[in-house]
Coordinates of C-alpha atoms and ligand atoms in Angstrom, one line a residue:
M1 CA 115.8 110.6 84.2
V2 CA 115.8 111.1 87.9
T3 CA 119.1 110.1 89.5
L4 CA 119.6 108.6 92.9
K5 CA 121.1 111.9 94.0
D6 CA 117.9 113.7 93.0
F7 CA 115.9 111.2 94.9
Q8 CA 118.1 111.5 98.0
S9 CA 117.7 115.3 98.1
L10 CA 114.0 115.0 97.6
C11 CA 113.7 112.5 100.5
L12 CA 115.9 114.7 102.6
E13 CA 113.6 117.7 101.9
K14 CA 110.4 115.7 102.6
G15 CA 111.7 113.8 105.6
L16 CA 111.7 110.3 104.2
R17 CA 114.6 107.8 104.3
A18 CA 116.0 107.3 100.8
T19 CA 116.6 103.6 100.2
Q20 CA 117.6 101.9 97.0
Q21 CA 114.2 100.0 97.0
R22 CA 112.3 103.3 97.3
Y23 CA 114.4 104.8 94.6
Q24 CA 113.5 102.0 92.2
I25 CA 109.8 102.5 92.9
Y26 CA 110.0 106.3 92.6
K27 CA 111.9 106.0 89.3
I28 CA 109.0 104.1 87.8
L29 CA 106.5 106.9 88.7
A30 CA 108.9 109.7 87.8
G31 CA 109.4 108.2 84.3
T32 CA 105.8 107.9 83.2
T33 CA 102.7 110.0 82.7
S34 CA 100.4 106.9 82.5
H35 CA 99.3 107.2 86.2
P36 CA 99.8 103.5 87.0
G37 CA 98.0 101.6 89.7
A38 CA 99.9 99.8 92.5
A39 CA 99.7 96.5 90.7
E40 CA 101.4 98.0 87.6
V41 CA 104.1 99.6 89.6
F42 CA 104.7 96.3 91.3
E43 CA 105.0 94.5 88.0
Q44 CA 107.6 97.0 86.7
A45 CA 109.5 97.1 90.0
K46 CA 109.8 93.3 90.0
A47 CA 111.8 93.4 86.8
T48 CA 114.7 95.1 88.7
Q49 CA 113.9 93.7 92.2
P50 CA 112.6 90.2 92.0
M51 CA 112.5 89.9 95.8
L52 CA 110.1 92.8 96.2
S53 CA 106.6 92.1 97.7
F54 CA 103.4 93.8 96.6
D55 CA 102.9 94.9 100.2
T56 CA 106.2 96.8 100.2
V57 CA 105.3 98.6 97.0
Y58 CA 101.9 99.5 98.3
R59 CA 103.3 100.8 101.6
T60 CA 106.0 102.7 99.8
L61 CA 103.5 104.4 97.5
G62 CA 101.5 105.3 100.5
A63 CA 104.5 106.9 102.2
F64 CA 105.3 108.8 99.0
V65 CA 101.8 110.2 98.9
E66 CA 101.8 111.1 102.6
K67 CA 105.1 113.0 102.1
G68 CA 103.9 114.8 99.0
I69 CA 106.5 113.2 96.8
I70 CA 103.9 111.8 94.4
S71 CA 100.1 112.3 94.3
Q72 CA 97.3 109.9 93.9
V73 CA 94.3 110.0 91.6
E74 CA 91.1 108.4 92.8
I75 CA 89.1 107.0 90.0
L76 CA 85.7 105.3 89.8
A77 CA 85.0 102.5 92.2
G78 CA 87.7 103.5 94.6
K79 CA 90.6 102.4 92.3
V80 CA 93.7 104.4 93.1
R81 CA 96.3 105.4 90.5
F82 CA 99.6 107.1 91.3
D83 CA 101.1 110.2 89.7
G84 CA 104.8 111.1 89.8
N85 CA 103.8 114.7 89.7
P86 CA 102.8 115.9 93.2
H87 CA 101.6 119.3 92.1
P88 CA 97.8 119.6 91.5
H89 CA 96.9 119.5 87.8
P90 CA 93.7 118.7 85.9
H91 CA 93.1 115.1 84.8
A92 CA 90.9 113.7 82.1
I93 CA 89.7 110.1 82.8
C94 CA 88.3 107.8 80.2
T95 CA 85.2 106.1 81.6
E96 CA 85.7 103.2 79.2
C97 CA 89.4 102.1 79.8
D98 CA 90.3 104.2 82.9
K99 CA 93.1 106.0 81.1
V100 CA 94.2 109.1 83.0
V101 CA 95.6 112.0 81.0
D102 CA 97.3 115.1 82.3
C103 CA 95.7 118.4 81.1
H104 CA 98.5 120.9 81.6
H105 CA 96.9 123.2 79.0
I106 CA 93.9 123.8 81.5
S107 CA 94.6 125.8 84.6
N108 CA 93.8 123.9 87.8
P109 CA 91.3 125.5 90.3
Q110 CA 92.9 127.1 93.4
P111 CA 91.6 126.4 96.9
K112 CA 91.1 130.1 97.4
D113 CA 88.5 130.1 94.6
Y114 CA 86.2 128.1 97.0
P115 CA 85.9 130.1 100.2
N116 CA 82.3 129.1 101.0
V117 CA 82.1 125.3 101.4
P118 CA 79.2 124.5 103.7
G119 CA 80.6 123.3 107.1
F120 CA 84.2 123.8 106.1
A121 CA 86.7 126.0 108.0
S122 CA 89.3 125.8 105.1
V123 CA 90.0 124.2 101.8
S124 CA 93.5 122.9 101.2
S125 CA 93.4 121.5 97.7
A126 CA 91.3 121.6 94.6
H127 CA 91.6 119.3 91.6
L128 CA 89.8 119.5 88.3
E129 CA 88.8 116.1 86.9
L130 CA 87.2 115.7 83.5
R131 CA 85.6 112.4 82.5
G132 CA 84.9 111.3 79.0
V133 CA 85.8 108.8 76.3
C134 CA 89.3 108.7 74.9
Q135 CA 89.9 108.7 71.1
E136 CA 90.9 105.0 71.1
C137 CA 87.8 103.9 72.9
A138 CA 85.6 106.2 70.7
A139 CA 87.2 104.6 67.6
K140 CA 86.5 101.1 69.0
S141 CA 82.8 101.8 69.6
A142 CA 82.3 103.8 66.4
P143 CA 81.3 100.8 64.1
R144 CA 78.6 99.8 66.7
Q145 CA 77.2 103.3 66.6
A146 CA 77.1 103.3 62.9
V147 CA 75.1 100.1 62.9
A148 CA 72.6 101.5 65.4
K149 CA 71.8 104.5 63.1
Ligands
ZN229 ZN1 89.6 104.9 76.7
ZN230 ZN1 98.6 113.6 86.5

């Protein structure tokens, strides 16, 4: 569990003012690997801070991403999900339910592996993204497939 002290030193290092409100929002992301969207973070944050607005949560998440405190995962149709882990790591995304799973057992590509991008002077980050169908979704659609055979 991330403490207020941890958060304060993280903010100090990244040049962001540590407020109680920001801490509550950060704690939600640091405590999950579910890669929630802004709406889910807002729902959870409201439980401890009923006065919080969606706009504040959204702007706070943006500030965290900008400072490298968290990262964001873009998924299909421009939906953005947030990740308490700011370090690049591979993700697997279920195309049925939009579940995002960390793949720490696979090494992430390094920007230096891609020196020849047409029209690019430099590459600063690389991110492996796998898409497929999760086991839960596969189990749900299995009976339909059996009928089709
Ligand atoms: Zn799924
Ligand atoms: Zn992740």
